mmCIF file of C-alpha atoms and ligand atoms in Angstrom:
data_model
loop_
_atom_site.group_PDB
_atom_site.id
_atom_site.type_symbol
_atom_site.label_atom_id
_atom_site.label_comp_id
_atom_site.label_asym_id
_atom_site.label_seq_id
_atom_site.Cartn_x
_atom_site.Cartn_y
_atom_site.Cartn_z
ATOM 1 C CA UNK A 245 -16.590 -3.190 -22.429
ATOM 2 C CA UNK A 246 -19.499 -4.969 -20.567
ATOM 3 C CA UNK A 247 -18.267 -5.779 -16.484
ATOM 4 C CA UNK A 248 -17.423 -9.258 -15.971
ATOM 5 C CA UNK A 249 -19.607 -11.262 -13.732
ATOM 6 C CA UNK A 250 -17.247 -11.478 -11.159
ATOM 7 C CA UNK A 251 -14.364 -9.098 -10.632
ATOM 8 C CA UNK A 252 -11.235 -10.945 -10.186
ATOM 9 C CA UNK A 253 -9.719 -10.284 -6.309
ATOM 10 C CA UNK A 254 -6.379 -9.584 -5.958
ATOM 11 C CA UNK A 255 -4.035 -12.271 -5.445
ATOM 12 C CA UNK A 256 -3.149 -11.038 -1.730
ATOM 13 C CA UNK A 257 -4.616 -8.717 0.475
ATOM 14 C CA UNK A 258 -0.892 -7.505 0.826
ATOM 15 C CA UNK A 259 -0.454 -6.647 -2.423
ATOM 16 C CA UNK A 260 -3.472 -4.456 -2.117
ATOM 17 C CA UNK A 261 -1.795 -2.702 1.104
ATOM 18 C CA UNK A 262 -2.675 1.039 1.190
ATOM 19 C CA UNK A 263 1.042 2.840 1.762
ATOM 20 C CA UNK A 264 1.674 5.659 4.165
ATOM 21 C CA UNK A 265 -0.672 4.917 6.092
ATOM 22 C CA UNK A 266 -0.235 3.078 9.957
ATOM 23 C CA UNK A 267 -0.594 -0.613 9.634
ATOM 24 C CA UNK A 268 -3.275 -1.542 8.288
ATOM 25 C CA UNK A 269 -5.867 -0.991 5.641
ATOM 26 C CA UNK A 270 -6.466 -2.755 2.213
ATOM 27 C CA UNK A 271 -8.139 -1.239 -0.725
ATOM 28 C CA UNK A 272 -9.788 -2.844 -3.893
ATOM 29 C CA UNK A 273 -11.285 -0.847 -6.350
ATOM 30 C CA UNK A 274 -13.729 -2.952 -7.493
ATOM 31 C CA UNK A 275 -14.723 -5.571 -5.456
ATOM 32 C CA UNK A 276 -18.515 -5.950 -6.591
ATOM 33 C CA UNK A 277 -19.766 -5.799 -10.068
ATOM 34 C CA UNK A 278 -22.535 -3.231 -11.085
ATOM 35 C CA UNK A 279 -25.192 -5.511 -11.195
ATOM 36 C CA UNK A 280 -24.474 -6.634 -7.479
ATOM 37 C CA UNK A 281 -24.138 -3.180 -6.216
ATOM 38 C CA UNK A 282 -27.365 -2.442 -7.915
ATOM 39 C CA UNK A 283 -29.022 -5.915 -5.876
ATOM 40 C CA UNK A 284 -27.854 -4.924 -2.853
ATOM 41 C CA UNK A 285 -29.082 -1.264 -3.286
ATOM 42 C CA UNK A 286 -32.538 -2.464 -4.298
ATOM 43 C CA UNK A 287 -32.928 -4.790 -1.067
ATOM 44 C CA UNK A 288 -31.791 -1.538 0.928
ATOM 45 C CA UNK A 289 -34.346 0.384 -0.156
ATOM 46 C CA UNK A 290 -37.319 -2.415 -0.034
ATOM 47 C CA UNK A 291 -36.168 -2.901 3.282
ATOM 48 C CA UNK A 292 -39.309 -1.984 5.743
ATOM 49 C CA UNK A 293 -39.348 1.696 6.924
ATOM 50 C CA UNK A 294 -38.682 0.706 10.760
ATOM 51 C CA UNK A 295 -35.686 -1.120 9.513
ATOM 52 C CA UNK A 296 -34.288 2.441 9.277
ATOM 53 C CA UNK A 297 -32.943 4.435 12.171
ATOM 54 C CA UNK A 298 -33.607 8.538 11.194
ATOM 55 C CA UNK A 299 -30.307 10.016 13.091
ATOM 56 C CA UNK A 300 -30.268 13.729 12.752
ATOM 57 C CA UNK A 301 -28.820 14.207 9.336
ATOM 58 C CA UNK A 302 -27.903 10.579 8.155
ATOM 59 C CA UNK A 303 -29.886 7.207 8.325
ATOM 60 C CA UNK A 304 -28.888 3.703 8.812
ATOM 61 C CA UNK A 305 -29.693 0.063 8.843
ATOM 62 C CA UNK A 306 -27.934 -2.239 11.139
ATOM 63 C CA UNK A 307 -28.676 -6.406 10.773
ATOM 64 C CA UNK A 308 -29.241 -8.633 12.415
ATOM 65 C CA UNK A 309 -30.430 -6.547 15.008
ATOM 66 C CA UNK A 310 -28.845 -3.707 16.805
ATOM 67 C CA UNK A 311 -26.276 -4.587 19.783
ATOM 68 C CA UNK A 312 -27.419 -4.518 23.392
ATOM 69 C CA UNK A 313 -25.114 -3.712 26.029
ATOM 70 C CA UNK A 314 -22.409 -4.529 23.102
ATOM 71 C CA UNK A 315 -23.630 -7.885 22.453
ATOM 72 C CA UNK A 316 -25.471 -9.495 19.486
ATOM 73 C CA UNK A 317 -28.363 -11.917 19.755
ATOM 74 C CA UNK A 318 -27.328 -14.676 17.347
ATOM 75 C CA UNK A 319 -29.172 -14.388 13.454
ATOM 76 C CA UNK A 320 -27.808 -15.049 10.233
ATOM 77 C CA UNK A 321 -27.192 -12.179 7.813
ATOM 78 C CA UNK A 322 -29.847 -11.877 5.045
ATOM 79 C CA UNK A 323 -28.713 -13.112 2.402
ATOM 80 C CA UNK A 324 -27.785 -10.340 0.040
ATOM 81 C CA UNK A 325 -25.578 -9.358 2.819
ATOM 82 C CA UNK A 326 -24.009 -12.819 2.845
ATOM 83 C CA UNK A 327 -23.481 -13.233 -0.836
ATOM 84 C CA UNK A 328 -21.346 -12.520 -2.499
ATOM 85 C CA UNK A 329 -19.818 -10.008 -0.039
ATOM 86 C CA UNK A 330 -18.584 -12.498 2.979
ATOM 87 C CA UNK A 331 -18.026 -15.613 0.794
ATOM 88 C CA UNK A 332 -15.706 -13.392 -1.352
ATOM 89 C CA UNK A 333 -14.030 -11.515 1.473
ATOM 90 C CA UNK A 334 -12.671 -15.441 3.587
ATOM 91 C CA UNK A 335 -11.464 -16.081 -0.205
ATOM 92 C CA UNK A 336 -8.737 -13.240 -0.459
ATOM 93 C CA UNK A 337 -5.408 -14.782 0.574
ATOM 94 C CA UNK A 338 -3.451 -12.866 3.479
ATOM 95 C CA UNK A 339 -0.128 -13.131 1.700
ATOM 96 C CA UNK A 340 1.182 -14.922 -1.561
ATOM 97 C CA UNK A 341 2.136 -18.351 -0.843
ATOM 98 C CA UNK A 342 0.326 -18.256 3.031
ATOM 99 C CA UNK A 343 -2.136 -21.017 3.309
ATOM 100 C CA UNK A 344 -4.866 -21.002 1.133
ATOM 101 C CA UNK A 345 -7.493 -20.910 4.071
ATOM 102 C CA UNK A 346 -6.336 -17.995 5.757
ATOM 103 C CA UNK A 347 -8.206 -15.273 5.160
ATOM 104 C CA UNK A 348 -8.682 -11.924 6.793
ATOM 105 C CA UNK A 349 -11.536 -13.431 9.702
ATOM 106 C CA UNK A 350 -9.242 -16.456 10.095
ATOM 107 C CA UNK A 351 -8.787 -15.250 13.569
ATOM 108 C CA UNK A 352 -11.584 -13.679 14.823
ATOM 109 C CA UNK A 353 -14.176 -15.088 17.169
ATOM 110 C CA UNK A 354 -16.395 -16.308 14.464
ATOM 111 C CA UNK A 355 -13.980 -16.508 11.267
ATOM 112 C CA UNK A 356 -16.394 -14.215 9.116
ATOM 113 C CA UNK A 357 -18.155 -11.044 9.879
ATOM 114 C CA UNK A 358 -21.714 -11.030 11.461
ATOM 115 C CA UNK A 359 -23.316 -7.416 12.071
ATOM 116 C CA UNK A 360 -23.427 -4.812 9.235
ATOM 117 C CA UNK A 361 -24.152 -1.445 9.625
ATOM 118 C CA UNK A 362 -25.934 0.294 6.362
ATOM 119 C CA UNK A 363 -25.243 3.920 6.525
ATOM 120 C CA UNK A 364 -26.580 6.342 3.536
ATOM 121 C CA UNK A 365 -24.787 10.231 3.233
ATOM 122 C CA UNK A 366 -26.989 12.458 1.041
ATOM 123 C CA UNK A 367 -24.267 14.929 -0.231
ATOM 124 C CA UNK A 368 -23.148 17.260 2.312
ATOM 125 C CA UNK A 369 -23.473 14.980 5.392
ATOM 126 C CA UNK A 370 -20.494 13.013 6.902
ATOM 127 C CA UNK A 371 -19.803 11.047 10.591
ATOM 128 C CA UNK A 372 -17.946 12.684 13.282
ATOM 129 C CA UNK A 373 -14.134 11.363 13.659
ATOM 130 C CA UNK A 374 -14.990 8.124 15.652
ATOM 131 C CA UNK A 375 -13.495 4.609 16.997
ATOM 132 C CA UNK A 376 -15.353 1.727 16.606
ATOM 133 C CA UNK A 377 -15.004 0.359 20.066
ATOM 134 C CA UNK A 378 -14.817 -2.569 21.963
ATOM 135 C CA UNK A 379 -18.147 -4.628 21.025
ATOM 136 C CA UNK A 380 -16.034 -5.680 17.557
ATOM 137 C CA UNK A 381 -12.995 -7.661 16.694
ATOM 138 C CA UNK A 382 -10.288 -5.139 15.020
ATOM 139 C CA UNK A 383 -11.245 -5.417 11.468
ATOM 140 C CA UNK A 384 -13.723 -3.213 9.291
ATOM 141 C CA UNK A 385 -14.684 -4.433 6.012
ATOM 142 C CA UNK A 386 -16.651 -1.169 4.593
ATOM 143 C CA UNK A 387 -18.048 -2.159 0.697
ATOM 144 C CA UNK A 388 -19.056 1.599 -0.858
ATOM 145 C CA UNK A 389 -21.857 1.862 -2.952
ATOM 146 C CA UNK A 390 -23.326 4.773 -5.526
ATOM 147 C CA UNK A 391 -21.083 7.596 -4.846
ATOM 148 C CA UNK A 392 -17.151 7.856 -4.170
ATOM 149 C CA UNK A 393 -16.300 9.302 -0.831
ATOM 150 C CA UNK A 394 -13.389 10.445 1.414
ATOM 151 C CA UNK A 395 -12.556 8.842 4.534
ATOM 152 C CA UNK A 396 -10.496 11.330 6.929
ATOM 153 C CA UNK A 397 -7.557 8.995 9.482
ATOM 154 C CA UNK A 398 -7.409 11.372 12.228
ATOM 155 C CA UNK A 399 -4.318 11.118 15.459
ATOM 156 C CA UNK A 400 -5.069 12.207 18.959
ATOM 157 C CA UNK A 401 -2.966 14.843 20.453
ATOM 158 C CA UNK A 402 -0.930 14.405 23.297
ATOM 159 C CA UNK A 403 -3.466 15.952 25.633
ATOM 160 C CA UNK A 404 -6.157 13.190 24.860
ATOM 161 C CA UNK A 405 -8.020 15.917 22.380
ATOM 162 C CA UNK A 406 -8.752 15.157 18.716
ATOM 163 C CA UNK A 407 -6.287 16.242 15.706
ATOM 164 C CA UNK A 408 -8.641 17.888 13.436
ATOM 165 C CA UNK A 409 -5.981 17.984 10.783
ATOM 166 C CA UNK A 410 -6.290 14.466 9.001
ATOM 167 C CA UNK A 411 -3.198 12.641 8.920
ATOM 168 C CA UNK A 412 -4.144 10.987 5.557
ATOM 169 C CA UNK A 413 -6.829 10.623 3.465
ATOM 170 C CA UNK A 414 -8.477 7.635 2.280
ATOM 171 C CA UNK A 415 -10.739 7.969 -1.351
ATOM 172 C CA UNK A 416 -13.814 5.249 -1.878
ATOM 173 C CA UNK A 417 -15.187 4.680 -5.078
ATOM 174 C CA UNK A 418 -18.451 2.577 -5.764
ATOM 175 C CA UNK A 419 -18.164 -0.965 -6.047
ATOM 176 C CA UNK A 420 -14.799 -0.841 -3.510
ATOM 177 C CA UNK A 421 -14.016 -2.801 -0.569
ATOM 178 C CA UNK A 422 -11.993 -1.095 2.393
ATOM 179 C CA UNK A 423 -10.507 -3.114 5.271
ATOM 180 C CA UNK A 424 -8.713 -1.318 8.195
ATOM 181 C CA UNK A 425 -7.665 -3.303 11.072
ATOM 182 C CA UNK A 426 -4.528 -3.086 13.803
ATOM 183 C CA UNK A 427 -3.492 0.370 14.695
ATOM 184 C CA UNK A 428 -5.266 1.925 12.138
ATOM 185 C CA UNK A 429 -8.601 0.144 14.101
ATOM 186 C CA UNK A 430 -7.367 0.463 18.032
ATOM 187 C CA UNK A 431 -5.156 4.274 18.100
ATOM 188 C CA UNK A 432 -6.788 6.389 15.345
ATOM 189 C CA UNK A 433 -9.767 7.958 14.643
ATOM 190 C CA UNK A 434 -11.706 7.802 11.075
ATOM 191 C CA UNK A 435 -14.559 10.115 10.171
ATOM 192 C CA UNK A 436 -16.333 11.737 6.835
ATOM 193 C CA UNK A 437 -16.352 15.977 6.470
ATOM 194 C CA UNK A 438 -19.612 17.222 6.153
ATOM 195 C CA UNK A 439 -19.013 18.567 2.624
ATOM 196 C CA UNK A 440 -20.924 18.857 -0.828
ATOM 197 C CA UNK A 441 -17.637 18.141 -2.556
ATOM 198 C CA UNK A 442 -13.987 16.285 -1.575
ATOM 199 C CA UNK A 443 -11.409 18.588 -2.671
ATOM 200 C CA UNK A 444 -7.511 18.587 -2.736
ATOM 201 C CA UNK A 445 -7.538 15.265 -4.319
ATOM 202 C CA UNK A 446 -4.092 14.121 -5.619
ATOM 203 C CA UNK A 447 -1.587 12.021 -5.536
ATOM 204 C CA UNK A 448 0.199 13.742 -2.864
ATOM 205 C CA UNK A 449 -3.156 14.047 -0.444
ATOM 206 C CA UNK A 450 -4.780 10.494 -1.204
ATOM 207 C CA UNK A 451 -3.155 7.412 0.635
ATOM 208 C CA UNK A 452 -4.691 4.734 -2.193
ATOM 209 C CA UNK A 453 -4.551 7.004 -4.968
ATOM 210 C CA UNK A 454 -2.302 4.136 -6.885
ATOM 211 C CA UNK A 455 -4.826 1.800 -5.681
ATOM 212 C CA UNK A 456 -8.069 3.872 -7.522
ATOM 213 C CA UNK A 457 -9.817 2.005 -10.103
ATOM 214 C CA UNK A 458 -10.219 5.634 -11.818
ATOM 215 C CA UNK A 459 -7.712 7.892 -10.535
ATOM 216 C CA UNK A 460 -8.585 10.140 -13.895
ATOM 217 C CA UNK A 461 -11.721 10.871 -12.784
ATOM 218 C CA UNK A 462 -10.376 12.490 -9.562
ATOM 219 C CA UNK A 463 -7.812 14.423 -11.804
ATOM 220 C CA UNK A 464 -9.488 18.100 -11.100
ATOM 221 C CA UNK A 465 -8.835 16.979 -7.503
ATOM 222 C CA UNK A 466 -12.275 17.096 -6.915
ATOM 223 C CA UNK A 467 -15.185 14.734 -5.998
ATOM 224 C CA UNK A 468 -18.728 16.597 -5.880
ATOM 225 C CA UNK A 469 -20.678 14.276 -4.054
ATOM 226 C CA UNK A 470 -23.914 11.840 -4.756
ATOM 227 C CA UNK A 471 -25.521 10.114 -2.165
ATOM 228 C CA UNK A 472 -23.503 6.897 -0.811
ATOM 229 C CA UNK A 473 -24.441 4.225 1.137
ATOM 230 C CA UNK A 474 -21.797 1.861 2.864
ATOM 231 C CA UNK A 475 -21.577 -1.457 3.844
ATOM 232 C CA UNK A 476 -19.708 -1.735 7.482
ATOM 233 C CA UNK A 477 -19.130 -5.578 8.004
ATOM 234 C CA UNK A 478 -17.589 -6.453 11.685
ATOM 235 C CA UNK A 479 -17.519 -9.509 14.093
ATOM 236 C CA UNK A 480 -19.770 -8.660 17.266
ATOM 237 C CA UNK A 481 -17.351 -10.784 19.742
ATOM 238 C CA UNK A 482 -19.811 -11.292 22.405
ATOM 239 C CA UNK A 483 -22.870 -13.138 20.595
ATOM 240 C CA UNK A 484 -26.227 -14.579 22.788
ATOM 241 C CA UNK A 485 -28.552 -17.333 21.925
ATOM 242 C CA UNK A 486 -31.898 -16.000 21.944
ATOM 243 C CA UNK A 487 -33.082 -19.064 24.336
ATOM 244 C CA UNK A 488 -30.696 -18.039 27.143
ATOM 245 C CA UNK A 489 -31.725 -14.726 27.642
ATOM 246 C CA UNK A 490 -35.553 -15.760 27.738
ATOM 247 C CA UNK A 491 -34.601 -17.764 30.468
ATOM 248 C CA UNK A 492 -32.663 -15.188 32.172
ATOM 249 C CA UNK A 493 -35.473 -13.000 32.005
ATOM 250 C CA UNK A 494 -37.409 -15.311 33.745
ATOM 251 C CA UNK A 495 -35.281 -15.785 36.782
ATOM 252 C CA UNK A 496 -35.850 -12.430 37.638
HETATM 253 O O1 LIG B 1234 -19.342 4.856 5.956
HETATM 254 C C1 LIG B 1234 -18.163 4.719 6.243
HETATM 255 O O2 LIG B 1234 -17.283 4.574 5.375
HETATM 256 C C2 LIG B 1234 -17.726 4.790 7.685
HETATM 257 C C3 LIG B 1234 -18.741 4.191 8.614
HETATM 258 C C4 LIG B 1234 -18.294 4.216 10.024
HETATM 259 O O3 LIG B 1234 -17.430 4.956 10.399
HETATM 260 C C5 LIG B 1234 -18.918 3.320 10.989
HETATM 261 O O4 LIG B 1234 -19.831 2.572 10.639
HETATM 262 O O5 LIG B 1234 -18.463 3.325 12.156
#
């Protein structure tokens, strides 16, 4: 069968909940189609070489710009970042029957996501068990592309030191859209092992299993990886007009 030209969104992000897991995170399976996920790899990797920041094992893009002293200086997103991804994500309905214009920026500072962070894992490389800090408003909207991977939800213990033991497991396949936001954003931890292949997978150990587009091709319970490159769209709260910080540069 050939993949529509749009995938149709659920009818609430509720009904797309991901269970067992501290409120909250949201998982559709296939939120691009292949043909967009093959755009938007294409502009990532025409993108000029210094738009890529070599960290020690991974790389990433981040647009705009990179934050300074956890602000943004105010720039649209290109626009294969804009569209379809942010148009589609302020059309997904909160609830069933909630007003039609709520959506999941409705309250943040600027109703709709502007910094995204590109990050590519060749197989074998993850990201430490992280928060995402202050600079953002609470929600992450993280669109996977090219390879399914595992996201690890980890707890702190009561003496302030990491839980190395995930408390659940989240799987992303290509083409899917994962929002966490509340707790799950503010009190936990989420991070990527640095593995050549996700094992364990199940049912039992995978907190959107029900919510896979392919659960059968997980059914070995494992997931050798590929190289994947995600998406991580956020609203910068603190944003600066270029102008005003030319002038304060000049005061000085
Ligand atoms: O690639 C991912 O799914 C996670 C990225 C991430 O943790 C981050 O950008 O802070």
């Amino acid at each position: 069968m050939d993949t529509p030209s749009k995938p149709s969104l659920p009818q609430s992000l509720d009904s797309v909940r991901v269970p067992q897991l501290p409120c909250a995170a949201f998982y559709i399976s296939e939120f691009i189609t292949k043909d967009e996920e093959t755009l938007i790899l294409e502009k990532i990797a025409s993108a000029p070489k210094p738009r890529w920041k070599q960290l020690s094992r991974r790389r990433l893009q981040t647009w705009p710009s990179d934050l300074i002293n956890n602000k943004l200086v105010d720039a649209p997103l290109p626009s294969w970042l804009e569209e379809p991804i942010v148009t589609r994500l302020r059309l997904i309905p909160l609830e069933e029957g909630a007003d039609p214009q709520s959506h999941i920026f409705s309250d943040s500072p600027h109703k709709r996501p502007n910094h995204v962070l590109v990050n590519e894992y060749p197989p074998g490389i993850g990201i430490m068990p992280h928060k995402d800090g202050a600079a953002y408003h609470p929600i992450v909207c993280t669109v996977s592309l090219g390879a399914s991977i595992c996201l690890n939800i980890h707890e702190m213990k009561e003496d302030g030191t990491l839980n190395e033991t995930p408390i659940r497991r989240i799987l992303q396949e290509p083409r899917s859209l994962l929002i966490t936001t509340a707790d799950l954003y503010t009190d936990y931890l989420h991070g990527i092992d640095d593995v050549m292949e996700d094992i364990e997978l199940s049912e039992q150990t995978i907190a959107n299993w029900s919510l896979l587009r392919s659960s059968s091709t997980f059914r070995n319970g494992q997931n050798p990886r590929q190289t994947r490159t995600s998406l991580t769209y956020r609203d910068v709260t603190s944003v600066s007009k270029l102008g005003s910080k030319f002038r304060f540069s000049q005061k000085k």
